[in-house]
Amino acid sequence: MILKMGYIILYVENLEKTKHFYGELLGLELKNEFGTYIEYNTGTTILSFNTREDVRELTGLPIPDGVRKEQTFEIGFVTEEVEVVVDKLREAGVKVLLEPVEKPWGQKVAYVEDPDGHYIEICSPIE
């Protein structure tokens, strides 16, 4: 059996804030939009969002309300211009969690927070 990742769906409170962050600030290309469900092209994997309310209604799963404070994952976006992206996000009022730093393995890494508190890594390619 062969599996490949097709998409990731994050549950959000405010779809308009999510669209602003990922579409306007990060510049991701909107692939699809169906009511409260949206998808962005990110290369080989689709990054999707839906409201917590809609997911509860569609699936019956016990999806909690509100911004989650516990972090068990991050989303990484790779760019040659880490500082430029982080500066653009900061200027737009996005919370910067870690300023760009160079890691011992040569990668430049920074962290910001999306409107729902998800940790977003902005990093250079690993060479």
Tab-separated table of N, CA and C in Angstrom:
chain	number	residue	atom	x	y	z
A	1	MET	N	0.842	-1.177	0.000
A	1	MET	CA	0.000	0.000	0.000
A	1	MET	C	0.886	1.238	0.000
A	2	ILE	N	0.557	2.194	-0.857
A	2	ILE	CA	1.300	3.454	-0.944
A	2	ILE	C	0.358	4.587	-0.571
A	3	LEU	N	0.782	5.399	0.389
A	3	LEU	CA	0.019	6.582	0.789
A	3	LEU	C	0.822	7.829	0.460
A	4	LYS	N	0.137	8.892	0.093
A	4	LYS	CA	0.790	10.190	-0.063
A	4	LYS	C	-0.116	11.239	0.553
A	5	MET	N	0.475	12.253	1.122
A	5	MET	CA	-0.324	13.296	1.745
A	5	MET	C	-0.982	14.128	0.659
A	6	GLY	N	-2.292	14.242	0.738
A	6	GLY	CA	-3.036	15.029	-0.231
A	6	GLY	C	-3.377	16.412	0.270
A	7	TYR	N	-3.748	16.494	1.560
A	7	TYR	CA	-4.117	17.788	2.121
A	7	TYR	C	-4.049	17.752	3.637
A	8	ILE	N	-4.010	18.933	4.204
A	8	ILE	CA	-4.075	19.164	5.644
A	8	ILE	C	-5.235	20.119	5.853
A	9	ILE	N	-6.096	19.836	6.845
A	9	ILE	CA	-7.209	20.746	7.156
A	9	ILE	C	-7.020	21.268	8.574
A	10	LEU	N	-7.000	22.574	8.728
A	10	LEU	CA	-6.951	23.204	10.042
A	10	LEU	C	-8.335	23.766	10.348
A	11	TYR	N	-8.767	23.610	11.584
A	11	TYR	CA	-10.059	24.135	12.020
A	11	TYR	C	-9.843	25.533	12.581
A	12	VAL	N	-10.682	26.464	12.156
A	12	VAL	CA	-10.494	27.867	12.514
A	12	VAL	C	-11.794	28.473	13.022
A	13	GLU	N	-11.665	29.575	13.720
A	13	GLU	CA	-12.826	30.309	14.227
A	13	GLU	C	-13.342	31.320	13.213
A	14	ASN	N	-12.444	32.069	12.584
A	14	ASN	CA	-12.847	33.174	11.723
A	14	ASN	C	-12.245	32.990	10.338
A	15	LEU	N	-13.065	32.605	9.386
A	15	LEU	CA	-12.586	32.312	8.042
A	15	LEU	C	-12.006	33.542	7.349
A	16	GLU	N	-12.584	34.715	7.585
A	16	GLU	CA	-12.078	35.928	6.937
A	16	GLU	C	-10.665	36.272	7.415
A	17	LYS	N	-10.402	36.131	8.713
A	17	LYS	CA	-9.046	36.359	9.234
A	17	LYS	C	-8.077	35.327	8.661
A	18	THR	N	-8.539	34.098	8.536
A	18	THR	CA	-7.708	33.037	7.967
A	18	THR	C	-7.377	33.336	6.512
A	19	LYS	N	-8.369	33.757	5.733
A	19	LYS	CA	-8.146	34.089	4.330
A	19	LYS	C	-7.181	35.270	4.197
A	20	HIS	N	-7.309	36.244	5.075
A	20	HIS	CA	-6.394	37.393	5.043
A	20	HIS	C	-4.961	36.939	5.316
A	21	PHE	N	-4.775	36.129	6.368
A	21	PHE	CA	-3.428	35.682	6.746
A	21	PHE	C	-2.790	34.835	5.644
A	22	TYR	N	-3.462	33.773	5.231
A	22	TYR	CA	-2.859	32.825	4.286
A	22	TYR	C	-2.923	33.305	2.835
A	23	GLY	N	-4.004	33.976	2.462
A	23	GLY	CA	-4.144	34.431	1.087
A	23	GLY	C	-3.457	35.750	0.814
A	24	GLU	N	-3.757	36.759	1.632
A	24	GLU	CA	-3.213	38.088	1.377
A	24	GLU	C	-1.804	38.263	1.940
A	25	LEU	N	-1.582	37.889	3.204
A	25	LEU	CA	-0.268	38.123	3.794
A	25	LEU	C	0.781	37.127	3.302
A	26	LEU	N	0.443	35.817	3.300
A	26	LEU	CA	1.419	34.830	2.827
A	26	LEU	C	1.385	34.671	1.308
A	27	GLY	N	0.326	35.140	0.666
A	27	GLY	CA	0.261	35.109	-0.782
A	27	GLY	C	-0.005	33.737	-1.387
A	28	LEU	N	-0.643	32.835	-0.632
A	28	LEU	CA	-0.957	31.522	-1.178
A	28	LEU	C	-2.099	31.629	-2.175
A	29	GLU	N	-2.065	30.789	-3.205
A	29	GLU	CA	-3.086	30.785	-4.251
A	29	GLU	C	-4.309	29.999	-3.793
A	30	LEU	N	-5.466	30.657	-3.815
A	30	LEU	CA	-6.717	29.999	-3.457
A	30	LEU	C	-7.063	28.985	-4.535
A	31	LYS	N	-7.261	27.728	-4.134
A	31	LYS	CA	-7.579	26.656	-5.073
A	31	LYS	C	-9.087	26.448	-5.164
A	32	ASN	N	-9.756	26.319	-4.014
A	32	ASN	CA	-11.191	26.074	-3.968
A	32	ASN	C	-11.805	26.756	-2.759
A	33	GLU	N	-13.076	27.086	-2.885
A	33	GLU	CA	-13.828	27.633	-1.763
A	33	GLU	C	-15.259	27.121	-1.871
A	34	PHE	N	-15.699	26.414	-0.832
A	34	PHE	CA	-17.049	25.858	-0.784
A	34	PHE	C	-17.666	26.228	0.561
A	35	GLY	N	-18.422	27.300	0.618
A	35	GLY	CA	-19.008	27.736	1.881
A	35	GLY	C	-17.924	28.117	2.868
A	36	THR	N	-17.836	27.382	3.985
A	36	THR	CA	-16.826	27.695	5.011
A	36	THR	C	-15.540	26.910	4.817
A	37	TYR	N	-15.429	26.151	3.733
A	37	TYR	CA	-14.237	25.345	3.455
A	37	TYR	C	-13.424	26.007	2.346
A	38	ILE	N	-12.116	26.208	2.593
A	38	ILE	CA	-11.240	26.793	1.580
A	38	ILE	C	-9.976	25.954	1.455
A	39	GLU	N	-9.379	25.998	0.271
A	39	GLU	CA	-8.133	25.284	0.008
A	39	GLU	C	-7.144	26.228	-0.663
A	40	TYR	N	-5.868	26.081	-0.292
A	40	TYR	CA	-4.791	26.840	-0.919
A	40	TYR	C	-3.777	25.875	-1.516
A	41	ASN	N	-3.261	26.229	-2.691
A	41	ASN	CA	-2.146	25.487	-3.269
A	41	ASN	C	-0.877	25.854	-2.513
A	42	THR	N	-0.093	24.852	-2.153
A	42	THR	CA	1.181	25.104	-1.473
A	42	THR	C	2.309	24.294	-2.105
A	43	GLY	N	2.095	23.791	-3.290
A	43	GLY	CA	3.067	22.897	-3.925
A	43	GLY	C	2.394	21.561	-4.141
A	44	THR	N	2.907	20.518	-3.512
A	44	THR	CA	2.330	19.189	-3.722
A	44	THR	C	1.231	18.854	-2.724
A	45	THR	N	1.076	19.624	-1.669
A	45	THR	CA	0.048	19.371	-0.659
A	45	THR	C	-0.907	20.552	-0.593
A	46	ILE	N	-2.190	20.266	-0.476
A	46	ILE	CA	-3.203	21.311	-0.339
A	46	ILE	C	-3.347	21.649	1.139
A	47	LEU	N	-3.361	22.933	1.475
A	47	LEU	CA	-3.602	23.403	2.837
A	47	LEU	C	-5.031	23.903	2.887
A	48	SER	N	-5.862	23.272	3.720
A	48	SER	CA	-7.293	23.558	3.761
A	48	SER	C	-7.703	24.081	5.128
A	49	PHE	N	-8.829	24.785	5.149
A	49	PHE	CA	-9.377	25.331	6.380
A	49	PHE	C	-10.880	25.168	6.371
A	50	ASN	N	-11.442	24.973	7.546
A	50	ASN	CA	-12.889	24.976	7.706
A	50	ASN	C	-13.187	25.475	9.110
A	51	THR	N	-14.366	26.043	9.290
A	51	THR	CA	-14.722	26.528	10.618
A	51	THR	C	-14.993	25.348	11.550
A	52	ARG	N	-14.679	25.536	12.804
A	52	ARG	CA	-14.924	24.489	13.800
A	52	ARG	C	-16.411	24.120	13.828
A	53	GLU	N	-17.264	25.135	13.735
A	53	GLU	CA	-18.709	24.903	13.761
A	53	GLU	C	-19.150	23.996	12.611
A	54	ASP	N	-18.674	24.266	11.417
A	54	ASP	CA	-19.064	23.464	10.266
A	54	ASP	C	-18.547	22.028	10.380
A	55	VAL	N	-17.319	21.851	10.864
A	55	VAL	CA	-16.762	20.506	11.014
A	55	VAL	C	-17.579	19.704	12.027
A	56	ARG	N	-17.965	20.348	13.130
A	56	ARG	CA	-18.817	19.668	14.119
A	56	ARG	C	-20.121	19.212	13.474
A	57	GLU	N	-20.710	20.113	12.685
A	57	GLU	CA	-21.989	19.818	12.045
A	57	GLU	C	-21.850	18.693	11.010
A	58	LEU	N	-20.775	18.730	10.218
A	58	LEU	CA	-20.586	17.739	9.163
A	58	LEU	C	-20.192	16.362	9.682
A	59	THR	N	-19.364	16.336	10.746
A	59	THR	CA	-18.771	15.067	11.181
A	59	THR	C	-19.323	14.535	12.497
A	60	GLY	N	-19.857	15.432	13.322
A	60	GLY	CA	-20.272	15.019	14.655
A	60	GLY	C	-19.112	14.878	15.626
A	61	LEU	N	-17.896	15.234	15.195
A	61	LEU	CA	-16.719	15.153	16.069
A	61	LEU	C	-16.770	16.255	17.126
A	62	PRO	N	-16.214	16.005	18.307
A	62	PRO	CA	-16.251	17.006	19.389
A	62	PRO	C	-15.154	18.064	19.231
A	63	ILE	N	-15.282	18.912	18.234
A	63	ILE	CA	-14.289	19.957	17.964
A	63	ILE	C	-14.525	21.117	18.931
A	64	PRO	N	-13.513	21.475	19.760
A	64	PRO	CA	-13.703	22.555	20.731
A	64	PRO	C	-13.689	23.934	20.068
A	65	ASP	N	-14.328	24.886	20.705
A	65	ASP	CA	-14.320	26.271	20.250
A	65	ASP	C	-13.060	26.973	20.727
A	66	GLY	N	-12.787	28.124	20.120
A	66	GLY	CA	-11.738	29.012	20.597
A	66	GLY	C	-10.346	28.665	20.112
A	67	VAL	N	-9.452	29.621	20.300
A	67	VAL	CA	-8.048	29.443	19.941
A	67	VAL	C	-7.436	28.434	20.888
A	68	ARG	N	-6.739	27.457	20.332
A	68	ARG	CA	-6.101	26.413	21.130
A	68	ARG	C	-4.740	26.914	21.598
A	69	LYS	N	-4.424	26.702	22.851
A	69	LYS	CA	-3.142	27.152	23.399
A	69	LYS	C	-2.080	26.070	23.387
A	70	GLU	N	-2.499	24.808	23.357
A	70	GLU	CA	-1.512	23.734	23.307
A	70	GLU	C	-1.067	23.523	21.861
A	71	GLN	N	0.201	23.323	21.645
A	71	GLN	CA	0.736	23.154	20.295
A	71	GLN	C	1.321	21.762	20.147
A	72	THR	N	0.839	21.021	19.175
A	72	THR	CA	1.366	19.689	18.934
A	72	THR	C	1.898	19.552	17.515
A	73	PHE	N	1.881	20.620	16.746
A	73	PHE	CA	2.405	20.590	15.382
A	73	PHE	C	2.713	22.017	14.942
A	74	GLU	N	3.353	22.120	13.784
A	74	GLU	CA	3.584	23.418	13.157
A	74	GLU	C	3.456	23.234	11.653
A	75	ILE	N	3.247	24.317	10.957
A	75	ILE	CA	3.236	24.307	9.501
A	75	ILE	C	4.469	25.075	9.062
A	76	GLY	N	5.241	24.511	8.156
A	76	GLY	CA	6.462	25.152	7.685
A	76	GLY	C	6.330	25.630	6.249
A	77	PHE	N	6.680	26.893	6.017
A	77	PHE	CA	6.739	27.456	4.675
A	77	PHE	C	8.183	27.791	4.366
A	78	VAL	N	8.667	27.335	3.216
A	78	VAL	CA	10.067	27.496	2.832
A	78	VAL	C	10.190	28.664	1.856
A	79	THR	N	11.176	29.518	2.116
A	79	THR	CA	11.441	30.679	1.261
A	79	THR	C	12.912	31.049	1.358
A	80	GLU	N	13.412	31.690	0.326
A	80	GLU	CA	14.778	32.229	0.357
A	80	GLU	C	14.803	33.570	1.089
A	81	GLU	N	13.636	34.156	1.364
A	81	GLU	CA	13.544	35.498	1.930
A	81	GLU	C	12.849	35.489	3.291
A	82	VAL	N	13.406	34.783	4.236
A	82	VAL	CA	12.787	34.645	5.553
A	82	VAL	C	12.541	36.008	6.192
A	83	GLU	N	13.549	36.856	6.219
A	83	GLU	CA	13.408	38.170	6.859
A	83	GLU	C	12.334	39.018	6.201
A	84	VAL	N	12.260	38.987	4.873
A	84	VAL	CA	11.273	39.778	4.132
A	84	VAL	C	9.861	39.331	4.515
A	85	VAL	N	9.636	38.023	4.548
A	85	VAL	CA	8.314	37.494	4.898
A	85	VAL	C	7.954	37.862	6.335
A	86	VAL	N	8.889	37.679	7.253
A	86	VAL	CA	8.623	37.978	8.668
A	86	VAL	C	8.357	39.469	8.853
A	87	ASP	N	9.129	40.328	8.189
A	87	ASP	CA	8.896	41.776	8.289
A	87	ASP	C	7.511	42.148	7.766
A	88	LYS	N	7.099	41.559	6.649
A	88	LYS	CA	5.773	41.825	6.083
A	88	LYS	C	4.680	41.412	7.065
A	89	LEU	N	4.834	40.251	7.672
A	89	LEU	CA	3.838	39.775	8.629
A	89	LEU	C	3.797	40.664	9.869
A	90	ARG	N	4.971	41.044	10.378
A	90	ARG	CA	5.037	41.921	11.554
A	90	ARG	C	4.346	43.244	11.284
A	91	GLU	N	4.621	43.826	10.114
A	91	GLU	CA	4.002	45.104	9.740
A	91	GLU	C	2.485	44.998	9.662
A	92	ALA	N	1.982	43.803	9.378
A	92	ALA	CA	0.537	43.577	9.298
A	92	ALA	C	-0.064	43.229	10.655
A	93	GLY	N	0.763	43.251	11.712
A	93	GLY	CA	0.264	42.997	13.053
A	93	GLY	C	0.294	41.545	13.487
A	94	VAL	N	0.946	40.686	12.708
A	94	VAL	CA	1.053	39.275	13.061
A	94	VAL	C	2.071	39.119	14.193
A	95	LYS	N	1.736	38.288	15.158
A	95	LYS	CA	2.617	38.054	16.303
A	95	LYS	C	3.817	37.207	15.870
A	96	VAL	N	5.022	37.753	16.039
A	96	VAL	CA	6.257	37.024	15.746
A	96	VAL	C	6.697	36.330	17.031
A	97	LEU	N	6.775	35.012	16.980
A	97	LEU	CA	7.142	34.225	18.155
A	97	LEU	C	8.647	34.046	18.283
A	98	LEU	N	9.334	33.953	17.157
A	98	LEU	CA	10.795	33.805	17.135
A	98	LEU	C	11.325	34.542	15.921
A	99	GLU	N	12.175	35.525	16.168
A	99	GLU	CA	12.807	36.255	15.076
A	99	GLU	C	13.706	35.305	14.282
A	100	PRO	N	13.986	35.636	13.014
A	100	PRO	CA	14.842	34.762	12.211
A	100	PRO	C	16.201	34.511	12.873
A	101	VAL	N	16.540	33.243	12.975
A	101	VAL	CA	17.835	32.827	13.517
A	101	VAL	C	18.407	31.746	12.615
A	102	GLU	N	19.721	31.664	12.582
A	102	GLU	CA	20.357	30.605	11.810
A	102	GLU	C	20.646	29.427	12.728
A	103	LYS	N	20.167	28.274	12.318
A	103	LYS	CA	20.352	27.046	13.098
A	103	LYS	C	21.730	26.449	12.808
A	104	PRO	N	22.234	25.583	13.698
A	104	PRO	CA	23.560	24.983	13.494
A	104	PRO	C	23.703	24.254	12.154
A	105	TRP	N	22.602	23.781	11.584
A	105	TRP	CA	22.674	23.057	10.317
A	105	TRP	C	22.574	23.989	9.114
A	106	GLY	N	22.568	25.329	9.371
A	106	GLY	CA	22.621	26.312	8.301
A	106	GLY	C	21.286	26.843	7.823
A	107	GLN	N	20.203	26.380	8.383
A	107	GLN	CA	18.870	26.833	7.976
A	107	GLN	C	18.471	28.056	8.790
A	108	LYS	N	17.872	29.047	8.120
A	108	LYS	CA	17.327	30.213	8.805
A	108	LYS	C	15.873	29.915	9.135
A	109	VAL	N	15.471	30.157	10.399
A	109	VAL	CA	14.151	29.774	10.879
A	109	VAL	C	13.543	30.910	11.693
A	110	ALA	N	12.246	31.142	11.499
A	110	ALA	CA	11.477	32.091	12.313
A	110	ALA	C	10.100	31.476	12.540
A	111	TYR	N	9.417	31.944	13.579
A	111	TYR	CA	8.070	31.469	13.868
A	111	TYR	C	7.119	32.638	14.066
A	112	VAL	N	5.915	32.500	13.508
A	112	VAL	CA	4.829	33.456	13.722
A	112	VAL	C	3.597	32.666	14.134
A	113	GLU	N	2.564	33.406	14.516
A	113	GLU	CA	1.320	32.775	14.952
A	113	GLU	C	0.196	33.210	14.016
A	114	ASP	N	-0.601	32.253	13.518
A	114	ASP	CA	-1.726	32.621	12.659
A	114	ASP	C	-2.899	33.079	13.522
A	115	PRO	N	-4.009	33.521	12.934
A	115	PRO	CA	-5.115	34.052	13.730
A	115	PRO	C	-5.721	33.072	14.733
A	116	ASP	N	-5.511	31.771	14.539
A	116	ASP	CA	-6.045	30.773	15.463
A	116	ASP	C	-4.994	30.218	16.404
A	117	GLY	N	-3.809	30.823	16.430
A	117	GLY	CA	-2.766	30.392	17.347
A	117	GLY	C	-1.897	29.263	16.829
A	118	HIS	N	-2.080	28.840	15.561
A	118	HIS	CA	-1.217	27.798	15.001
A	118	HIS	C	0.182	28.365	14.797
A	119	TYR	N	1.194	27.555	15.118
A	119	TYR	CA	2.574	27.976	14.910
A	119	TYR	C	2.939	27.786	13.442
A	120	ILE	N	3.441	28.862	12.842
A	120	ILE	CA	3.832	28.854	11.436
A	120	ILE	C	5.334	29.112	11.377
A	121	GLU	N	6.061	28.148	10.824
A	121	GLU	CA	7.503	28.298	10.642
A	121	GLU	C	7.745	28.901	9.260
A	122	ILE	N	8.560	29.931	9.231
A	122	ILE	CA	9.027	30.525	7.975
A	122	ILE	C	10.519	30.212	7.945
A	123	CYS	N	10.948	29.435	6.953
A	123	CYS	CA	12.330	28.960	6.981
A	123	CYS	C	12.943	28.923	5.585
A	124	SER	N	14.267	28.923	5.574
A	124	SER	CA	15.010	28.767	4.318
A	124	SER	C	15.100	27.281	3.998
A	125	PRO	N	15.378	26.963	2.738
A	125	PRO	CA	15.551	25.544	2.393
A	125	PRO	C	16.743	24.956	3.145
A	126	ILE	N	16.673	23.667	3.417
A	126	ILE	CA	17.827	22.969	3.998
A	126	ILE	C	18.688	22.516	2.832
A	127	GLU	N	19.927	22.940	2.864
A	127	GLU	CA	20.804	22.614	1.734
A	127	GLU	C	21.766	21.520	2.050
